[in-house]
Short mmCIF file of C-alpha atoms and ligand atoms in Angstrom, two decimals:
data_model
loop_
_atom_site.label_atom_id
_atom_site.label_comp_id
_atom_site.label_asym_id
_atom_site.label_seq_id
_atom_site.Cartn_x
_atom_site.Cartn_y
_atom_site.Cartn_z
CA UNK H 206 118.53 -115.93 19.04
CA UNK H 207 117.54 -119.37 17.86
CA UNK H 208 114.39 -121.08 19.07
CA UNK H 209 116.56 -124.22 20.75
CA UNK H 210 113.92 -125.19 23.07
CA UNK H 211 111.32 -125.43 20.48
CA UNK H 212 113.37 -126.84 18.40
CA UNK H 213 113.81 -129.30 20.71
CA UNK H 214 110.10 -129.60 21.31
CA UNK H 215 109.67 -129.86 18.19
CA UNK H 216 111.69 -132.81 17.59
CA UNK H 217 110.08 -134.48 20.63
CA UNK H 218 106.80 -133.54 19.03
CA UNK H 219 107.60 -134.91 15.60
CA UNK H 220 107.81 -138.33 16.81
CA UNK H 221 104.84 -138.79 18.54
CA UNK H 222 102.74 -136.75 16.46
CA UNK H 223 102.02 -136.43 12.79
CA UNK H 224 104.08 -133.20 11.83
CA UNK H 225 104.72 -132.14 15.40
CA UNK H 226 101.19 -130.51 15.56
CA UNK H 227 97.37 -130.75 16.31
CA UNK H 228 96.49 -128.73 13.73
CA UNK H 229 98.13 -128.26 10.23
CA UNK H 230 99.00 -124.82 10.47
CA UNK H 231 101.00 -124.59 13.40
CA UNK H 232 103.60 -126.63 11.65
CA UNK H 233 104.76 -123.27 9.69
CA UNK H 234 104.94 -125.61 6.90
CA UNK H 235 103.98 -122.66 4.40
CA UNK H 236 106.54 -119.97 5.45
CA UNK H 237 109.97 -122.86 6.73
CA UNK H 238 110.89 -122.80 10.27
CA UNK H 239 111.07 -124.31 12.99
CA UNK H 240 107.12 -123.27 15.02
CA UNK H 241 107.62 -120.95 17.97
CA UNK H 242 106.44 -123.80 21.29
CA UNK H 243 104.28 -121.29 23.98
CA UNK H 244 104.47 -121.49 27.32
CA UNK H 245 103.07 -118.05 28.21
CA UNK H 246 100.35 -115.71 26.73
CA UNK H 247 99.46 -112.27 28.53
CA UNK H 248 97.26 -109.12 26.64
CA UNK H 249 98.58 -108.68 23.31
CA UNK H 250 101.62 -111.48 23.72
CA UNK H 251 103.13 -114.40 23.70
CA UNK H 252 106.15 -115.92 25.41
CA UNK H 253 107.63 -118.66 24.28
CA UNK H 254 109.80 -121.77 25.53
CA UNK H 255 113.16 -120.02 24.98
CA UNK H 256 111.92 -116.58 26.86
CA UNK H 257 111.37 -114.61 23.60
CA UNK H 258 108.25 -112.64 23.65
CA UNK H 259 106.45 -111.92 20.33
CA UNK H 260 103.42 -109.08 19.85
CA UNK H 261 100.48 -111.65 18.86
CA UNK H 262 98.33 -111.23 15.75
CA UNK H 263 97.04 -114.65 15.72
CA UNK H 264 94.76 -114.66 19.07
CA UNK H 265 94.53 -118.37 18.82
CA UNK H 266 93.27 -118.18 15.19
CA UNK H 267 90.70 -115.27 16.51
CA UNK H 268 89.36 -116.47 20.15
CA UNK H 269 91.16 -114.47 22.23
CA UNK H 270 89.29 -110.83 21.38
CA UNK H 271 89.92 -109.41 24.51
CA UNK H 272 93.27 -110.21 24.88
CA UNK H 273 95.30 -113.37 26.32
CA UNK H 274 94.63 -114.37 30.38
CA UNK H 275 92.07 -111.47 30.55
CA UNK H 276 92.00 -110.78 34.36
CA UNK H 277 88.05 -110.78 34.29
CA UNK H 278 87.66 -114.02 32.28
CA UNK H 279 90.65 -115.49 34.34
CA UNK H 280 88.92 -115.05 37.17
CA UNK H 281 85.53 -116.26 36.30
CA UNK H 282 87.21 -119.50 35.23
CA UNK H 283 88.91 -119.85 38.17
CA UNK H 284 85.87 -119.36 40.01
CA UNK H 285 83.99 -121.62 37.97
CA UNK H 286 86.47 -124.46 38.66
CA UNK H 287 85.96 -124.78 41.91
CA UNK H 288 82.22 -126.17 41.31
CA UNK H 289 83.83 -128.80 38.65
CA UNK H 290 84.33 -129.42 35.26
CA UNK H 291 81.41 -131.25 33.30
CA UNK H 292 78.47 -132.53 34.32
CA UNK H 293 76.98 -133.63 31.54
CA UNK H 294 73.86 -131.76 33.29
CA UNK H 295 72.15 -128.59 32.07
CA UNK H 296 73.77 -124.97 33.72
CA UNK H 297 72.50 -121.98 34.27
CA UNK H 298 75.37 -120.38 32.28
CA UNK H 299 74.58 -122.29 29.25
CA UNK H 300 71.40 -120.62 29.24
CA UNK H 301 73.14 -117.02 30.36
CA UNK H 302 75.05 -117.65 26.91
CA UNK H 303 72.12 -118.67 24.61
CA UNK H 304 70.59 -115.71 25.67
CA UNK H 305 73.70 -113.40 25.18
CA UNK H 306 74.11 -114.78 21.68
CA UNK H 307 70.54 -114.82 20.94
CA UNK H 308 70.41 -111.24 21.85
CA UNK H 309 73.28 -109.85 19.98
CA UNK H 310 72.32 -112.01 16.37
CA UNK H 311 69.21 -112.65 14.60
CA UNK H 312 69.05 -116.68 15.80
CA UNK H 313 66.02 -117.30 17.86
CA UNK H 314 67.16 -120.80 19.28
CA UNK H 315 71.21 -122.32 19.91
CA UNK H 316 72.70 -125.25 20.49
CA UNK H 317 75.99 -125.38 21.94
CA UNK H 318 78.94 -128.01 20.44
CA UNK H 319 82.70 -127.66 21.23
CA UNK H 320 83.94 -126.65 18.27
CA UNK H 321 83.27 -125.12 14.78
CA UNK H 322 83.48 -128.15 12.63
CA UNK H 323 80.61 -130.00 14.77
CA UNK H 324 79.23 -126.47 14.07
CA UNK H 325 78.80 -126.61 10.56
CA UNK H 326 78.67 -130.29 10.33
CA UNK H 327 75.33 -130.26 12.13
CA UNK H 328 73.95 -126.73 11.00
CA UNK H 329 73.94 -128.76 7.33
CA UNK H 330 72.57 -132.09 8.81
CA UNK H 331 70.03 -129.82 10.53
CA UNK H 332 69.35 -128.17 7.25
CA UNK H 333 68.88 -131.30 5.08
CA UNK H 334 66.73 -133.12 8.10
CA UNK H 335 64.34 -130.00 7.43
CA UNK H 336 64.33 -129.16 4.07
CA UNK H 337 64.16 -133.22 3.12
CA UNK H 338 66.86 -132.35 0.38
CA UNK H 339 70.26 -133.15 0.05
CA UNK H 340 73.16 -131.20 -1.79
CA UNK H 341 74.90 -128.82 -0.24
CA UNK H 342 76.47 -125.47 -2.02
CA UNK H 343 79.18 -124.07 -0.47
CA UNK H 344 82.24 -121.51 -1.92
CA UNK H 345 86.11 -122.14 -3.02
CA UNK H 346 88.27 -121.07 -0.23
CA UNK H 347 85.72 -120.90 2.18
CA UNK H 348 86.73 -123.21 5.19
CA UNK H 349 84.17 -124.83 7.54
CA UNK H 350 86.04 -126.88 9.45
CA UNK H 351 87.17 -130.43 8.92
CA UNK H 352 83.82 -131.72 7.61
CA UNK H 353 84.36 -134.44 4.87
CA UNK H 354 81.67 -133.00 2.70
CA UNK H 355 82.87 -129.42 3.17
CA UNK H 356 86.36 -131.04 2.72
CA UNK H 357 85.55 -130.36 -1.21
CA UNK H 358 87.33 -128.43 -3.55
CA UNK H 359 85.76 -127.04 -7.20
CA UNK H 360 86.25 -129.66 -9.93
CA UNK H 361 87.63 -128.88 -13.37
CA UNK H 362 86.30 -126.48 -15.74
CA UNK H 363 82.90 -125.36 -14.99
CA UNK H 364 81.86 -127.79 -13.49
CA UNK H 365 80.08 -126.72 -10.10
CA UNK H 366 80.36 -130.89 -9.05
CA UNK H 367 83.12 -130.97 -5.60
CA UNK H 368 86.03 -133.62 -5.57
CA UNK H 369 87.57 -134.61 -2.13
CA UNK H 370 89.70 -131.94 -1.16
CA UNK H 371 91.67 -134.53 1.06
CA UNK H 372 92.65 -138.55 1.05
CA UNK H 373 89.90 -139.83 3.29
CA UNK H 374 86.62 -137.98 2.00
CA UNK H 375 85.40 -140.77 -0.81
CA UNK H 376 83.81 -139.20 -3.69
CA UNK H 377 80.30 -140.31 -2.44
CA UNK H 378 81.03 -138.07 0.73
CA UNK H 379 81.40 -134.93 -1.49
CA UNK H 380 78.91 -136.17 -4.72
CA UNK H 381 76.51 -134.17 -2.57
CA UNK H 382 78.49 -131.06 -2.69
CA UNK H 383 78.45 -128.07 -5.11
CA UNK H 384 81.63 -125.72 -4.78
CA UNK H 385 80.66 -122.11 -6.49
CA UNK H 386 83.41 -119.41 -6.73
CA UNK H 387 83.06 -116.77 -4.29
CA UNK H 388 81.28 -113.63 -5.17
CA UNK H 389 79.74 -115.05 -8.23
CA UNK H 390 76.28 -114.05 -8.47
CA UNK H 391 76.08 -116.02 -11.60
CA UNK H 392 77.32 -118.93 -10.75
CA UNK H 393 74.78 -119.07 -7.51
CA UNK H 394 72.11 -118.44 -10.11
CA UNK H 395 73.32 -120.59 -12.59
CA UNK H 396 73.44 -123.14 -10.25
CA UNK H 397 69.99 -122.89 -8.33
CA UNK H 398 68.15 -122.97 -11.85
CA UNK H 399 69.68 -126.16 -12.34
CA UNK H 400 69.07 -128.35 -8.89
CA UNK H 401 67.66 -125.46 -7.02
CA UNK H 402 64.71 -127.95 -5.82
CA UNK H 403 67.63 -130.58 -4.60
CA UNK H 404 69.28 -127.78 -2.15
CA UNK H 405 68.81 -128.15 1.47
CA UNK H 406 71.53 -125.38 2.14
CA UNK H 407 73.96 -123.22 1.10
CA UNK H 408 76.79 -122.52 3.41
CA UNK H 409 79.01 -119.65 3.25
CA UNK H 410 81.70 -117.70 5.61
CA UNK H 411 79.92 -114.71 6.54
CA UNK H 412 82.81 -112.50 5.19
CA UNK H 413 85.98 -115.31 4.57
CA UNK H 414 88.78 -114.83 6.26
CA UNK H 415 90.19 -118.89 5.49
CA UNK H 416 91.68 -117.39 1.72
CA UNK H 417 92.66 -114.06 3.51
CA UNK H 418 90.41 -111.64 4.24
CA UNK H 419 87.44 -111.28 1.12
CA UNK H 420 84.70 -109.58 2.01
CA UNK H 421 81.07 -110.25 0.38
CA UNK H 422 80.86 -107.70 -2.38
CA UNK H 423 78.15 -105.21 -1.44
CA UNK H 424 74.35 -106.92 -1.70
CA UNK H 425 76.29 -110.33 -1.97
CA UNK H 426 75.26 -112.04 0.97
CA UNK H 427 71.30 -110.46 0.91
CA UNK H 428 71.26 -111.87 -2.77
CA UNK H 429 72.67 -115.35 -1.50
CA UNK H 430 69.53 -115.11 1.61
CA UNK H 431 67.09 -113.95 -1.38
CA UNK H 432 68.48 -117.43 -3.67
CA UNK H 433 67.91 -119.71 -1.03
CA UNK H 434 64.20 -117.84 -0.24
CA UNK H 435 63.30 -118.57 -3.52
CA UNK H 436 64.08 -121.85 -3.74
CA UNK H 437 63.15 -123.30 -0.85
CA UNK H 438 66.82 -123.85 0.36
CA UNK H 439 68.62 -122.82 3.86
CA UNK H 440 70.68 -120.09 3.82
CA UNK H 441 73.74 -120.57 6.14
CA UNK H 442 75.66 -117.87 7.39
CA UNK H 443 79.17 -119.24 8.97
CA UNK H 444 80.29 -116.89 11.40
CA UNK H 445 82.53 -119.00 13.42
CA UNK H 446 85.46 -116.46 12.71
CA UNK H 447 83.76 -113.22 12.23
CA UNK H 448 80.83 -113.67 15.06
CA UNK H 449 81.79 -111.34 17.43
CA UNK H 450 84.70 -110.63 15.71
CA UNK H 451 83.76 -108.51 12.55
CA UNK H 452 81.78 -106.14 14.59
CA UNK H 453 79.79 -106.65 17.85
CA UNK H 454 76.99 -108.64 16.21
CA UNK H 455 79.71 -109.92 13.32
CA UNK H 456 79.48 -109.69 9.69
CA UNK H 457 75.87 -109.85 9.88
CA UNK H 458 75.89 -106.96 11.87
CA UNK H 459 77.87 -104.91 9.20
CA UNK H 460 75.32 -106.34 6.46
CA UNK H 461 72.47 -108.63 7.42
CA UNK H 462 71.21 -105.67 9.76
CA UNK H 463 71.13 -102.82 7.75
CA UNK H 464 69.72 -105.11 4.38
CA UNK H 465 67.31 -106.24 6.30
CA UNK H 466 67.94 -109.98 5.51
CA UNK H 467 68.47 -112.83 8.55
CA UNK H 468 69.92 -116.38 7.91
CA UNK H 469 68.17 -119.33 8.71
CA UNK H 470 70.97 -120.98 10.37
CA UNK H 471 74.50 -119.55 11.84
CA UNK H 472 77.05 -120.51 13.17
CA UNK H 473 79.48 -119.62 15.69
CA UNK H 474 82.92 -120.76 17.49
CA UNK H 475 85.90 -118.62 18.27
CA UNK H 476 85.38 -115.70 20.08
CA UNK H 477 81.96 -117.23 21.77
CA UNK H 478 84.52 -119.44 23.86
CA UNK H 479 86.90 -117.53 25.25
CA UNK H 480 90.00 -119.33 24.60
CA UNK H 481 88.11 -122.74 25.31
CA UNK H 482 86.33 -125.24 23.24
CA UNK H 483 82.94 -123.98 22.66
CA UNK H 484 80.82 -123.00 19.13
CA UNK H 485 77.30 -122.81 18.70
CA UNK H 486 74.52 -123.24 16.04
CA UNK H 487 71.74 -121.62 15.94
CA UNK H 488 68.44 -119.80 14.01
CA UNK H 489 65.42 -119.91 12.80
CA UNK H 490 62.92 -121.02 15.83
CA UNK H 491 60.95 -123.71 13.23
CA UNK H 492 64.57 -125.06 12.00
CA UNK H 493 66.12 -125.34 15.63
CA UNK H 494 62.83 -127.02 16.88
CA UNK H 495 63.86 -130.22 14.35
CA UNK H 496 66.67 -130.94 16.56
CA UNK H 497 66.75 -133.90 18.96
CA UNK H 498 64.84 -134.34 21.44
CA UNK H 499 62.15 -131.69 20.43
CA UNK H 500 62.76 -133.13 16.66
CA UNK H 501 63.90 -136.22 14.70
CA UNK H 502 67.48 -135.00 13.73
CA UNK H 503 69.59 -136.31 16.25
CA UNK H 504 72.78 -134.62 17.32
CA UNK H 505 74.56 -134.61 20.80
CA UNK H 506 77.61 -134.40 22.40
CA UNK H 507 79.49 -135.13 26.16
CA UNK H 508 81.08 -131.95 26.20
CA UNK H 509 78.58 -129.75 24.69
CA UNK H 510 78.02 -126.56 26.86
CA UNK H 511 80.46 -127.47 28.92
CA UNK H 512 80.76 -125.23 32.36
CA UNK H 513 84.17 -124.08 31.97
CA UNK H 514 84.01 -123.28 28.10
CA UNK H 515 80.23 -121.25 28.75
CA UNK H 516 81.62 -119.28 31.60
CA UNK H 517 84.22 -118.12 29.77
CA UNK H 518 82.77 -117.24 26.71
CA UNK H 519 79.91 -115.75 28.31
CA UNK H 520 82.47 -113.17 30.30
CA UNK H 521 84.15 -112.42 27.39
CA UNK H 522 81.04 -111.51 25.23
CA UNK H 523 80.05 -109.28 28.27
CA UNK H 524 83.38 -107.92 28.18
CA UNK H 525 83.06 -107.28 24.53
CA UNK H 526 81.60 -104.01 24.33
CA UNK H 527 81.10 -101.08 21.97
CA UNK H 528 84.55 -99.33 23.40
CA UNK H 529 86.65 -102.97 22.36
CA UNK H 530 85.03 -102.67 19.14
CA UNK H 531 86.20 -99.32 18.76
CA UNK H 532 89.94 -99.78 20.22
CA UNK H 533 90.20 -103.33 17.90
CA UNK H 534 88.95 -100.83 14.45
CA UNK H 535 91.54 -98.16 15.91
CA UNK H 536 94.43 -100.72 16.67
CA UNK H 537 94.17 -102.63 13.54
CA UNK H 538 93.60 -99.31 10.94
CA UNK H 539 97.37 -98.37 12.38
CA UNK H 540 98.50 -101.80 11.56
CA UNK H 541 97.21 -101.71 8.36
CA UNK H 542 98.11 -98.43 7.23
CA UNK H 543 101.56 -99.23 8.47
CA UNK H 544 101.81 -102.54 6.26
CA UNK H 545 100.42 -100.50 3.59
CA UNK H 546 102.78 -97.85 3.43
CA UNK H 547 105.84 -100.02 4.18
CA UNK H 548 105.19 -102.66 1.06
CA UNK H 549 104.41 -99.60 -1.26
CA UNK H 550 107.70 -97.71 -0.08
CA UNK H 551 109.64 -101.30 -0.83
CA UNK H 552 107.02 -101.62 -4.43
CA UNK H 553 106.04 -104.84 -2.84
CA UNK H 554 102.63 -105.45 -4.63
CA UNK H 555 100.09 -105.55 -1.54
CA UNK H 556 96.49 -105.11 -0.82
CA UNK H 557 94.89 -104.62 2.41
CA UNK H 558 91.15 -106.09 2.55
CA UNK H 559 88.98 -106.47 5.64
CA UNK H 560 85.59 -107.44 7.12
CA UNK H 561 85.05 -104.92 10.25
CA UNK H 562 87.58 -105.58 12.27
CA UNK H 563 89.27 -108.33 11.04
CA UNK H 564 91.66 -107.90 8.48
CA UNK H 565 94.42 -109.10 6.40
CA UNK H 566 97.21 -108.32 3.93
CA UNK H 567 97.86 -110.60 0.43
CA UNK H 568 101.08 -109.95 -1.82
CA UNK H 569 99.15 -109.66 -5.01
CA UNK H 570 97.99 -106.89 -6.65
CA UNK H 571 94.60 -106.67 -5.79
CA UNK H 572 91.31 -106.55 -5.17
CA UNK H 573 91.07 -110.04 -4.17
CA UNK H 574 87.18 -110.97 -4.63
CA UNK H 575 87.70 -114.97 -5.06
CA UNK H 576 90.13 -118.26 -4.20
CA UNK H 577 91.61 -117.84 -7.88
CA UNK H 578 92.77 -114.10 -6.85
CA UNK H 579 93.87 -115.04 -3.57
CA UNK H 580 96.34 -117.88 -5.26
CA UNK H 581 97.98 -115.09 -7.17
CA UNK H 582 99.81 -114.10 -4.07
CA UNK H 583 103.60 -113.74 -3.53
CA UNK H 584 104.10 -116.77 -0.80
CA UNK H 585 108.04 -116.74 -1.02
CA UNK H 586 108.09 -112.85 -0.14
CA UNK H 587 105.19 -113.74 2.61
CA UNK H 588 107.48 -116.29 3.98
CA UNK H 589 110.16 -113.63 4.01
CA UNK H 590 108.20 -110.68 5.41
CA UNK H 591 106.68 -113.39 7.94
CA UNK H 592 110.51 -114.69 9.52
CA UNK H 593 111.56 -111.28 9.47
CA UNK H 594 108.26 -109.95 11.51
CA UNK H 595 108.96 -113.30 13.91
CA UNK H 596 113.09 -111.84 14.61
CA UNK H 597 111.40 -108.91 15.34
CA UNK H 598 109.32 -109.92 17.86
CA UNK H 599 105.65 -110.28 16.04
CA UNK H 600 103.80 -113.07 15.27
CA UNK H 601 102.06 -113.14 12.14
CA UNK H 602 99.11 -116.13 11.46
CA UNK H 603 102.67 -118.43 9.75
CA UNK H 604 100.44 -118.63 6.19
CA UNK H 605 99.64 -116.21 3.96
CA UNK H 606 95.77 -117.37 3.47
CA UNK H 607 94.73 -115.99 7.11
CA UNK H 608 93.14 -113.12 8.99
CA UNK H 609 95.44 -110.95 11.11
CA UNK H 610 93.79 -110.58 14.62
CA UNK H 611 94.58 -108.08 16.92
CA UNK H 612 92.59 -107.80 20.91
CA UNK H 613 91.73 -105.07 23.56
CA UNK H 614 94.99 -105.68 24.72
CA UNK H 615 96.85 -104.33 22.10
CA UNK H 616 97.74 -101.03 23.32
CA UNK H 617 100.06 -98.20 22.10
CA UNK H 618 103.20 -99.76 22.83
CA UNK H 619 101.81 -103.44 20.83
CA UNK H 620 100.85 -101.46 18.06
CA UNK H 621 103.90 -99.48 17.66
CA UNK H 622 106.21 -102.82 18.26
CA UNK H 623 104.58 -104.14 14.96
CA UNK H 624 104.04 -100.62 13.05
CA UNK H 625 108.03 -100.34 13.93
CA UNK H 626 109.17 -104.15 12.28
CA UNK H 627 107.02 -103.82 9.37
CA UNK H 628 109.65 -101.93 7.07
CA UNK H 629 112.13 -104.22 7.80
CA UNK H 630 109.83 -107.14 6.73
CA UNK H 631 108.42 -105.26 3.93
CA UNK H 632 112.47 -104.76 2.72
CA UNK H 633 112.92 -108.80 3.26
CA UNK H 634 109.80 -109.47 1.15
CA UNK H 635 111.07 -107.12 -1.55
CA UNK H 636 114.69 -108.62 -1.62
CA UNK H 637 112.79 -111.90 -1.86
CA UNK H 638 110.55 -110.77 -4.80
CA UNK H 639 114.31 -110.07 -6.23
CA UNK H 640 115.79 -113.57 -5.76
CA UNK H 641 112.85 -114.73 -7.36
CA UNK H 642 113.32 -112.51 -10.18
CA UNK H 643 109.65 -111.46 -9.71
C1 PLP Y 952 84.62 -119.97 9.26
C2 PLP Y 952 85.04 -121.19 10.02
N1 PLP Y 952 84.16 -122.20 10.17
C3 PLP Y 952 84.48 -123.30 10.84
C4 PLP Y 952 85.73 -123.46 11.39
C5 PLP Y 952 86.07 -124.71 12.15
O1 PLP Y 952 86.18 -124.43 13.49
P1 PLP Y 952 87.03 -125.40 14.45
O2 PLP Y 952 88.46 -125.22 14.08
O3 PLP Y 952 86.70 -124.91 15.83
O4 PLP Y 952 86.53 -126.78 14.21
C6 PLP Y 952 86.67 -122.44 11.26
C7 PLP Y 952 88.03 -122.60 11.82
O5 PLP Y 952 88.93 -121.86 11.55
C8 PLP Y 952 86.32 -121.28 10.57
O6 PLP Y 952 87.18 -120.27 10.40
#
């Protein structure tokens, strides 16, 4: 059936907006097509503006953990709305949710923002306000949001020094930056016994899931926490995708806890939310306590905390217990075994990598530790194996760089929709590795 009404939309869309979207990815610029317009989402999937439904394995980019319009959360917002929007006054549920998120992580104080790019962007301002120092280190293919000096990408060579990783970041906005490839505990030292005393913070996704799914070798992230100790530096732990996600208490959860090691500053987004805009950042009691008013480093916002967004993420993190933990490892092992078995019946080189629960499958042959590994992938036989998973009826993130998220609602029958498409998809990808003469 062909997507008429969104390409219709889309059209419409084009004209008034840069690339029909508000946000790159949606545009299904990396795989061709015309994007898929919503105008429904219920448990485990989406319906879109010409009827067709599609199994979901986006979840808004990884919000929606417990599944789309969850009856609970639906009707805590709904309850929620009839006291108003924004008040641009301190709730009670704001501090419900700091305490919910202060008692699942290690953070000791939050502060709430409305999304994950104000997130990171003042978890490093926080960090340099503290620490009186200025560059920041973060890794190649680790995303933190639209930042400009996170906007950096590694220069040539060896060279740990960033270049503007977009039109509109000027140099000076990334001079400050050091991009390090992931995984490379020589490279962090390298770089620390060069302008370890000029580091206010390094910044890193908790496990990445912005290059695909690569999660910190084992040790990697205590060793990054024991760097920054030494040298007097922050040590930021970006969980924006995995908090929540990776496990219960996210990737630190699977690491942090059981190495003993805690950040000094984390962030969070995504899940914490609900399907609205809210992200946090939080940590160390003697960092937070910088922050405006108690401190000098000023930071605000109109939205921030807002009732709607905190109600909803706070029933959704009360909603998320051990049992949706256990159904989301359960639901996505099935997925990937079934991609798994499907590309190696086609000899579609694959490998399946994940961080808890979240997961994701390249077209290379693997492991894939780094950015440079990740860019080895197949993205003409991802394109393929993505359209033919979309016929089918499943919605795959529409780039082969992302996690694959699935939700409590993705029960037997989900599951077995997308374990059932994926030979199919896996045969497209092959024939496309064919035309390609690969
Ligand atoms: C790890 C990480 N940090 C930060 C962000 C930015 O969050 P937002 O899109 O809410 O600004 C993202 C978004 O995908 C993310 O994955």
């Amino acid at each position: 059936m062909s997507p008429d009404r969104s390409e219709a939309l889309f059209a419409r869309a084009c004209a008034v907006t840069p690339g029909g979207v508000n946000s790159p990815v949606r545009a299904f610029r990396a795989v061709g097509g015309t994007p898929r317009f919503i105008r429904s989402a219920a448990g485990a999937r989406l319906t879109d503006v010409d009827g067709r439904e599609y199994v979901d394995l986006v979840g808004s980019w990884g919000p929606m953990l417990l599944g789309h319009a969850h009856p609970e959360v639906m009707a805590a917002v709904a309850d929620a709305l009839t006291r108003g929007t924004s008040y641009g006054a301190p709730t009670e549920a704001e501090v419900d949710l700091a305490e919910e998120i202060v008692d699942r992580t290690p953070v000791e104080r939050v502060r709430f923002v409305s999304s994950g790019t104000e997130a990171t962007m003042s978890a490093i301002r926080l960090a340099r306000g503290f620490t009186e120092r200025d560059l920041v280190v973060k890794f190649a293919g680790c995303y933190h949001g639209h930042v400009d000096a996170l906007l950096a990408s590694a220069g040539s060579g060896l060279t740990t020094l960033a270049v503007p990783g977009t039109p509109g970041v000027p140099e000076t906005a990334t001079a400050l930056t050091r991009v390090l490839p992931y995984n490379d505990r020589d490279a962090v030292a390298d770089l620390f016994a060069a302008e370890g005393d000029r580091i206010a913070c390094l910044i890193t996704e908790a496990a990445p899931g912005n290059m695909g799914v690569v999660p910190p070798e084992p040790g990697f992230n205590q060793f990054l926490a024991e760097t920054c100790a030494a040298h007097g530096a922050l040590f930021v732990s970006d969980e924006v995708m995995t908090g929540f996600r990776a496990s219960r208490q996210g990737q630190w959860g699977l690491d942090g806890a059981h190495e003993g090691w805690t950040p000094d500053l984390m962030t969070f987004g995504k899940v914490m939310g609900g399907g609205f805009p809210a992200a946090a950042f939080g940590g160390r009691a003697d960092v937070m306590g910088m922050l405006s008013p108690e401190g000098p480093v000023y930071q605000a916002g109109t939205l921030s905390g807002n009732p709607i967004a905190t109600t909803a993420g706070l029933a959704t993190l009360r909603l998320a217990t051990d049992d949706v933990y256990a159904h989301l490892t359960r639901a996505g092992d099935a997925i990937k075994e079934a991609a798994a078995k499907a590309l190696s019946e086609n000899a579609v080189p694959h490998v399946v990598q994940s961080a808890g629960t979240m997961f994701s499958v390249f077209l290379t042959d693997g492991p894939v530790r780094d950015f440079e590994a990740a860019q080895t992938q197949d993205t003409a036989a991802f394109s393929a194996f993505f359209h033919s998973m979309l016929d089918q009826g499943v919605y795959l993130p529409p780039s082969a760089y992302e996690a694959w998220f699935v939700s409590a609602a993705h029960d037997d029958d989900a599951v077995q929709t997308v374990v059932d498409a994926l030979p199919t998809a896996a045969a497209a990808a092959r024939t496309a590795r064919e035309a390609t003469g690969a």
